Amino acid sequence: MRITPATAGWTYSGLTVLTVTGTHEVVTGDAETLVLPLSGGCTVTVDGETYELTGRESVFTANTDFLYLPRDCTARIEAAGAKIAFPSAVCENRLPVRYAPASRTPVELRGAGNCSRQVNNFCTPGVFKADKLIACEVLTPGGNWSSYPPHKHDEARPGECELEEIYYFEVANGGMAYQRVYGTEERPIDILEEVRGGDVVLIPHGWHGPSMATPGYDLYYLNVMAGPGTERAWLISDDPAHGWIRDTWREERIDPRLPFYR
């Protein structure tokens, strides 16, 4: 699966997901890129240095270490059947190659009740330095609602910034989930899609959420974001028709199935 800004019809955000058996070469070009194991581990050689990524059994069993690749570099990936995601963002500045261990990823529990979910903030502002790229992982227990209340980030205004977003999904046990995206009168968009493992939803603009995990099937999604702002920030606006839902969480507890791994 390969999404570039050109194929998406926008400017910054990209994502490639593939299974590497043997050797694979990555040429970053004008985009900073992460090597993020989804299952299995790999060895990465770049700029004369070699990095071992331990990876994980699956996205539902652990978070992972990863490697940051700057723009304008070439890396060699070696693996024995590892599924690897390469989130990317077109950028201007060339930062150094950096390895990030899994232990440094803040794991956050959001929401409560059947709106509970887990967020792995491995490449978000204030956690990991990048030029444009913002990325995180969200895990939602089966039967719960995630990315909720619906929110957007498609305007540069106080409390909100402009970000293109990719949702990449994995669903436990071969199950299914659903993703909703809807727009404003000025910028309409209308998506309600069944998603399964390996599916992607692109969000150029509009309110997005909920991401619906069907009962019995835990849901994972990787969020990849980037935009034109001079400041790398992740600022969202709730749909005013549904923002009140956050207040209901004060009386509820976080789903006891979280976190997914301890």
mmCIF file of C-alpha atoms in Angstrom:
data_model
loop_
_atom_site.group_PDB
_atom_site.id
_atom_site.type_symbol
_atom_site.label_atom_id
_atom_site.label_comp_id
_atom_site.label_asym_id
_atom_site.label_seq_id
_atom_site.Cartn_x
_atom_site.Cartn_y
_atom_site.Cartn_z
ATOM 1 C CA MET A 1 0.000 0.000 0.000
ATOM 2 C CA ARG A 2 1.502 3.302 -1.046
ATOM 3 C CA ILE A 3 0.022 6.787 -0.642
ATOM 4 C CA THR A 4 1.948 9.827 -1.800
ATOM 5 C CA PRO A 5 0.839 13.457 -1.719
ATOM 6 C CA ALA A 6 0.347 13.194 -5.499
ATOM 7 C CA THR A 7 -1.915 10.126 -5.321
ATOM 8 C CA ALA A 8 -3.841 11.605 -2.377
ATOM 9 C CA GLY A 9 -4.342 14.923 -4.145
ATOM 10 C CA TRP A 10 -2.744 17.019 -1.429
ATOM 11 C CA THR A 11 0.708 18.348 -0.469
ATOM 12 C CA TYR A 12 2.391 16.802 2.579
ATOM 13 C CA SER A 13 1.230 13.498 4.119
ATOM 14 C CA GLY A 14 2.244 10.068 2.839
ATOM 15 C CA LEU A 15 2.308 6.437 3.951
ATOM 16 C CA THR A 16 3.691 3.180 2.628
ATOM 17 C CA VAL A 17 2.964 -0.193 4.260
ATOM 18 C CA LEU A 18 4.662 -3.349 3.016
ATOM 19 C CA THR A 19 5.974 -6.726 4.100
ATOM 20 C CA VAL A 20 9.754 -6.916 3.795
ATOM 21 C CA THR A 21 11.291 -10.321 3.158
ATOM 22 C CA GLY A 22 14.949 -9.916 2.352
ATOM 23 C CA THR A 23 16.179 -6.420 1.459
ATOM 24 C CA HIS A 24 14.229 -3.286 0.608
ATOM 25 C CA GLU A 25 15.662 0.132 -0.269
ATOM 26 C CA VAL A 26 13.985 3.321 0.930
ATOM 27 C CA VAL A 27 14.738 6.613 -0.836
ATOM 28 C CA THR A 28 13.138 9.399 1.188
ATOM 29 C CA GLY A 29 13.393 12.162 -1.423
ATOM 30 C CA ASP A 30 11.721 15.343 -0.188
ATOM 31 C CA ALA A 31 9.923 13.644 2.732
ATOM 32 C CA GLU A 32 11.070 12.827 6.262
ATOM 33 C CA THR A 33 10.113 9.200 6.890
ATOM 34 C CA LEU A 34 9.734 6.787 9.799
ATOM 35 C CA VAL A 35 10.533 3.078 9.808
ATOM 36 C CA LEU A 36 7.762 1.740 12.058
ATOM 37 C CA PRO A 37 7.410 -2.051 12.487
ATOM 38 C CA LEU A 38 3.807 -3.257 12.668
ATOM 39 C CA SER A 39 4.781 -6.907 13.119
ATOM 40 C CA GLY A 40 8.269 -8.351 13.318
ATOM 41 C CA GLY A 41 11.547 -6.465 13.482
ATOM 42 C CA CYS A 42 14.179 -5.311 11.001
ATOM 43 C CA THR A 43 17.693 -3.988 10.504
ATOM 44 C CA VAL A 44 18.153 -0.549 8.961
ATOM 45 C CA THR A 45 21.393 0.714 7.465
ATOM 46 C CA VAL A 46 21.633 4.426 6.684
ATOM 47 C CA ASP A 47 24.537 6.901 6.407
ATOM 48 C CA GLY A 48 27.020 4.129 7.269
ATOM 49 C CA GLU A 49 25.281 3.218 10.542
ATOM 50 C CA THR A 50 23.196 0.133 11.320
ATOM 51 C CA TYR A 51 20.164 0.131 13.618
ATOM 52 C CA GLU A 52 18.351 -2.913 14.985
ATOM 53 C CA LEU A 53 14.599 -2.445 15.407
ATOM 54 C CA THR A 54 13.170 -5.052 17.766
ATOM 55 C CA GLY A 55 9.617 -4.399 16.600
ATOM 56 C CA ARG A 56 6.727 -6.420 18.034
ATOM 57 C CA GLU A 57 4.550 -9.451 17.481
ATOM 58 C CA SER A 58 1.570 -7.314 16.398
ATOM 59 C CA VAL A 59 0.096 -3.863 16.913
ATOM 60 C CA PHE A 60 -2.167 -5.328 19.608
ATOM 61 C CA THR A 61 0.633 -6.813 21.752
ATOM 62 C CA ALA A 62 3.102 -3.942 22.248
ATOM 63 C CA ASN A 63 4.237 -0.541 21.088
ATOM 64 C CA THR A 64 7.466 -0.453 19.095
ATOM 65 C CA ASP A 65 10.792 1.181 18.598
ATOM 66 C CA PHE A 66 11.251 3.080 15.336
ATOM 67 C CA LEU A 67 13.788 4.966 13.267
ATOM 68 C CA TYR A 68 13.554 8.500 11.901
ATOM 69 C CA LEU A 69 14.966 9.005 8.395
ATOM 70 C CA PRO A 70 15.526 12.567 7.157
ATOM 71 C CA ARG A 71 14.673 13.801 3.703
ATOM 72 C CA ASP A 72 17.265 13.232 0.947
ATOM 73 C CA CYS A 73 18.642 9.939 2.232
ATOM 74 C CA THR A 74 18.732 6.286 1.218
ATOM 75 C CA ALA A 75 18.288 3.429 3.698
ATOM 76 C CA ARG A 76 18.478 -0.355 3.373
ATOM 77 C CA ILE A 77 15.909 -2.423 5.272
ATOM 78 C CA GLU A 78 16.559 -6.101 5.978
ATOM 79 C CA ALA A 79 13.882 -8.325 7.497
ATOM 80 C CA ALA A 80 12.429 -11.823 7.435
ATOM 81 C CA GLY A 81 8.778 -11.179 6.702
ATOM 82 C CA ALA A 82 8.236 -8.048 8.808
ATOM 83 C CA LYS A 83 5.250 -5.800 8.128
ATOM 84 C CA ILE A 84 6.525 -2.228 8.228
ATOM 85 C CA ALA A 85 4.827 1.172 7.957
ATOM 86 C CA PHE A 86 6.672 4.170 6.527
ATOM 87 C CA PRO A 87 4.772 7.349 7.557
ATOM 88 C CA SER A 88 6.165 10.409 5.777
ATOM 89 C CA ALA A 89 5.764 14.151 5.332
ATOM 90 C CA VAL A 90 7.172 16.457 2.686
ATOM 91 C CA CYS A 91 9.384 18.940 4.523
ATOM 92 C CA GLU A 92 12.103 21.550 4.048
ATOM 93 C CA ASN A 93 14.571 20.933 6.866
ATOM 94 C CA ARG A 94 16.897 17.949 7.072
ATOM 95 C CA LEU A 95 17.127 16.639 10.637
ATOM 96 C CA PRO A 96 19.503 13.858 11.774
ATOM 97 C CA VAL A 97 18.771 10.138 11.743
ATOM 98 C CA ARG A 98 17.464 9.096 15.176
ATOM 99 C CA TYR A 99 16.497 5.855 16.873
ATOM 100 C CA ALA A 100 13.577 5.928 19.325
ATOM 101 C CA PRO A 101 13.105 3.008 21.759
ATOM 102 C CA ALA A 102 9.618 1.747 22.540
ATOM 103 C CA SER A 103 10.122 2.644 26.208
ATOM 104 C CA ARG A 104 10.065 6.365 25.381
ATOM 105 C CA THR A 105 6.592 6.315 23.809
ATOM 106 C CA PRO A 106 4.001 7.916 26.121
ATOM 107 C CA VAL A 107 0.887 5.730 26.324
ATOM 108 C CA GLU A 108 -2.239 7.812 26.972
ATOM 109 C CA LEU A 109 -5.748 6.614 27.841
ATOM 110 C CA ARG A 110 -8.470 8.894 26.492
ATOM 111 C CA GLY A 111 -12.199 9.073 27.013
ATOM 112 C CA ALA A 112 -14.184 6.799 29.332
ATOM 113 C CA GLY A 113 -16.792 4.073 29.217
ATOM 114 C CA ASN A 114 -17.488 2.904 25.669
ATOM 115 C CA CYS A 115 -15.553 5.923 24.354
ATOM 116 C CA SER A 116 -12.301 4.682 25.938
ATOM 117 C CA ARG A 117 -9.214 4.191 23.769
ATOM 118 C CA GLN A 118 -5.436 4.056 24.019
ATOM 119 C CA VAL A 119 -3.136 6.470 22.200
ATOM 120 C CA ASN A 120 0.562 5.784 21.633
ATOM 121 C CA ASN A 121 2.054 9.246 21.118
ATOM 122 C CA PHE A 122 5.315 8.115 19.525
ATOM 123 C CA CYS A 123 5.774 11.012 17.064
ATOM 124 C CA THR A 124 3.642 13.870 18.313
ATOM 125 C CA PRO A 125 4.732 17.454 19.082
ATOM 126 C CA GLY A 126 6.532 17.654 22.394
ATOM 127 C CA VAL A 127 7.417 13.951 22.317
ATOM 128 C CA PHE A 128 9.572 13.475 19.218
ATOM 129 C CA LYS A 129 11.169 16.146 17.047
ATOM 130 C CA ALA A 130 10.320 16.273 13.353
ATOM 131 C CA ASP A 131 9.993 19.024 10.780
ATOM 132 C CA LYS A 132 6.385 18.446 9.622
ATOM 133 C CA LEU A 133 5.384 14.873 10.446
ATOM 134 C CA ILE A 134 2.935 14.040 13.244
ATOM 135 C CA ALA A 135 2.009 10.402 13.895
ATOM 136 C CA CYS A 136 0.373 8.327 16.611
ATOM 137 C CA GLU A 137 -1.305 4.958 17.113
ATOM 138 C CA VAL A 138 -4.816 4.481 18.527
ATOM 139 C CA LEU A 139 -6.141 1.193 19.911
ATOM 140 C CA THR A 140 -9.837 0.774 20.633
ATOM 141 C CA PRO A 141 -11.413 -2.228 22.406
ATOM 142 C CA GLY A 142 -14.158 -4.018 20.502
ATOM 143 C CA GLY A 143 -17.538 -2.324 20.870
ATOM 144 C CA ASN A 144 -16.065 1.108 21.671
ATOM 145 C CA TRP A 145 -16.231 4.400 19.786
ATOM 146 C CA SER A 146 -12.985 6.217 19.012
ATOM 147 C CA SER A 147 -12.007 9.565 17.449
ATOM 148 C CA TYR A 148 -15.069 10.836 19.252
ATOM 149 C CA PRO A 149 -16.604 13.369 19.482
ATOM 150 C CA PRO A 150 -16.071 14.209 15.795
ATOM 151 C CA HIS A 151 -13.387 16.828 15.269
ATOM 152 C CA LYS A 152 -11.496 18.536 12.485
ATOM 153 C CA HIS A 153 -8.209 20.285 11.762
ATOM 154 C CA ASP A 154 -8.520 21.888 8.336
ATOM 155 C CA GLU A 155 -8.320 25.620 9.088
ATOM 156 C CA ALA A 156 -5.559 27.858 10.399
ATOM 157 C CA ARG A 157 -7.327 29.731 13.204
ATOM 158 C CA PRO A 158 -7.056 30.065 16.986
ATOM 159 C CA GLY A 159 -7.301 26.591 18.517
ATOM 160 C CA GLU A 160 -7.078 24.777 15.195
ATOM 161 C CA CYS A 161 -4.433 24.073 12.579
ATOM 162 C CA GLU A 162 -4.461 22.711 9.042
ATOM 163 C CA LEU A 163 -3.409 19.069 8.739
ATOM 164 C CA GLU A 164 -3.924 16.409 6.059
ATOM 165 C CA GLU A 165 -4.556 13.056 7.725
ATOM 166 C CA ILE A 166 -4.260 9.377 6.841
ATOM 167 C CA TYR A 167 -5.964 6.637 8.854
ATOM 168 C CA TYR A 168 -4.430 3.169 8.372
ATOM 169 C CA PHE A 169 -6.398 0.319 9.986
ATOM 170 C CA GLU A 170 -5.747 -3.113 11.451
ATOM 171 C CA VAL A 171 -8.624 -5.110 12.952
ATOM 172 C CA ALA A 172 -8.064 -8.048 15.307
ATOM 173 C CA ASN A 173 -9.221 -11.535 14.362
ATOM 174 C CA GLY A 174 -10.077 -10.602 10.784
ATOM 175 C CA GLY A 175 -12.950 -8.385 11.879
ATOM 176 C CA MET A 176 -14.379 -5.150 10.564
ATOM 177 C CA ALA A 177 -14.863 -1.583 11.755
ATOM 178 C CA TYR A 178 -16.374 1.643 10.413
ATOM 179 C CA GLN A 179 -15.069 5.162 9.805
ATOM 180 C CA ARG A 180 -17.126 8.327 9.432
ATOM 181 C CA VAL A 181 -16.013 11.606 7.805
ATOM 182 C CA TYR A 182 -18.345 14.494 6.981
ATOM 183 C CA GLY A 183 -17.825 18.065 5.913
ATOM 184 C CA THR A 184 -19.168 21.569 6.262
ATOM 185 C CA GLU A 185 -21.473 23.415 3.884
ATOM 186 C CA GLU A 186 -18.474 25.243 2.449
ATOM 187 C CA ARG A 187 -16.365 22.065 2.054
ATOM 188 C CA PRO A 188 -18.614 19.008 1.755
ATOM 189 C CA ILE A 189 -17.358 15.446 2.160
ATOM 190 C CA ASP A 190 -19.448 12.391 3.042
ATOM 191 C CA ILE A 191 -17.780 9.071 3.944
ATOM 192 C CA LEU A 192 -19.066 6.108 5.926
ATOM 193 C CA GLU A 193 -16.891 3.109 5.140
ATOM 194 C CA GLU A 194 -16.466 -0.419 6.389
ATOM 195 C CA VAL A 195 -12.744 -0.936 7.035
ATOM 196 C CA ARG A 196 -10.720 -4.101 7.521
ATOM 197 C CA GLY A 197 -7.049 -4.829 8.131
ATOM 198 C CA GLY A 198 -4.858 -2.950 5.667
ATOM 199 C CA ASP A 199 -7.528 -0.430 4.656
ATOM 200 C CA VAL A 200 -6.904 3.317 4.546
ATOM 201 C CA VAL A 201 -9.170 6.377 4.795
ATOM 202 C CA LEU A 202 -7.866 9.751 3.609
ATOM 203 C CA ILE A 203 -9.099 12.894 5.356
ATOM 204 C CA PRO A 204 -8.230 16.051 3.411
ATOM 205 C CA HIS A 205 -10.732 18.099 5.437
ATOM 206 C CA GLY A 206 -13.950 17.829 7.413
ATOM 207 C CA TRP A 207 -15.157 16.414 10.718
ATOM 208 C CA HIS A 208 -13.880 12.887 11.302
ATOM 209 C CA GLY A 209 -15.177 10.380 13.802
ATOM 210 C CA PRO A 210 -16.335 8.204 15.133
ATOM 211 C CA SER A 211 -14.069 5.283 14.361
ATOM 212 C CA MET A 212 -16.313 2.389 15.360
ATOM 213 C CA ALA A 213 -14.860 -0.871 16.666
ATOM 214 C CA THR A 214 -17.481 -3.587 16.262
ATOM 215 C CA PRO A 215 -18.124 -5.873 19.272
ATOM 216 C CA GLY A 216 -15.601 -8.693 19.475
ATOM 217 C CA TYR A 217 -12.998 -7.026 17.254
ATOM 218 C CA ASP A 218 -10.361 -4.711 18.686
ATOM 219 C CA LEU A 219 -9.386 -1.848 16.377
ATOM 220 C CA TYR A 220 -5.996 -0.279 15.637
ATOM 221 C CA TYR A 221 -5.295 2.724 13.483
ATOM 222 C CA LEU A 222 -2.167 4.646 12.626
ATOM 223 C CA ASN A 223 -2.681 8.397 12.164
ATOM 224 C CA VAL A 224 -0.286 10.244 9.852
ATOM 225 C CA MET A 225 -0.595 14.043 9.660
ATOM 226 C CA ALA A 226 1.228 17.015 8.186
ATOM 227 C CA GLY A 227 0.315 20.487 7.016
ATOM 228 C CA PRO A 228 1.527 23.905 5.907
ATOM 229 C CA GLY A 229 1.817 25.580 9.305
ATOM 230 C CA THR A 230 5.155 27.083 10.296
ATOM 231 C CA GLU A 231 4.635 25.581 13.759
ATOM 232 C CA ARG A 232 4.384 21.790 14.055
ATOM 233 C CA ALA A 233 1.184 21.538 16.100
ATOM 234 C CA TRP A 234 -1.848 19.262 16.459
ATOM 235 C CA LEU A 235 -4.815 21.480 17.298
ATOM 236 C CA ILE A 236 -8.388 20.291 16.758
ATOM 237 C CA SER A 237 -11.916 21.685 16.914
ATOM 238 C CA ASP A 238 -14.834 19.533 18.083
ATOM 239 C CA ASP A 239 -18.038 19.534 16.079
ATOM 240 C CA PRO A 240 -20.091 21.959 18.205
ATOM 241 C CA ALA A 241 -23.135 19.707 17.805
ATOM 242 C CA HIS A 242 -21.373 16.885 19.636
ATOM 243 C CA GLY A 243 -18.666 18.416 21.832
ATOM 244 C CA TRP A 244 -20.907 18.102 24.912
ATOM 245 C CA ILE A 245 -20.211 14.371 24.926
ATOM 246 C CA ARG A 246 -16.840 15.004 26.591
ATOM 247 C CA ASP A 247 -18.659 16.199 29.717
ATOM 248 C CA THR A 248 -20.407 12.843 30.114
ATOM 249 C CA TRP A 249 -17.059 11.099 30.666
ATOM 250 C CA ARG A 250 -16.670 12.729 34.076
ATOM 251 C CA GLU A 251 -19.118 10.202 35.531
ATOM 252 C CA GLU A 252 -17.624 7.141 33.819
ATOM 253 C CA ARG A 253 -14.506 5.045 34.294
ATOM 254 C CA ILE A 254 -11.969 4.087 31.657
ATOM 255 C CA ASP A 255 -12.681 0.733 30.040
ATOM 256 C CA PRO A 256 -10.916 -1.905 32.233
ATOM 257 C CA ARG A 257 -9.624 -3.633 29.071
ATOM 258 C CA LEU A 258 -7.168 -0.760 28.723
ATOM 259 C CA PRO A 259 -4.271 -0.461 28.389
ATOM 260 C CA PHE A 260 -3.807 -3.221 25.823
ATOM 261 C CA TYR A 261 -0.366 -4.062 27.191
ATOM 262 C CA ARG A 262 1.150 -3.404 30.598
#
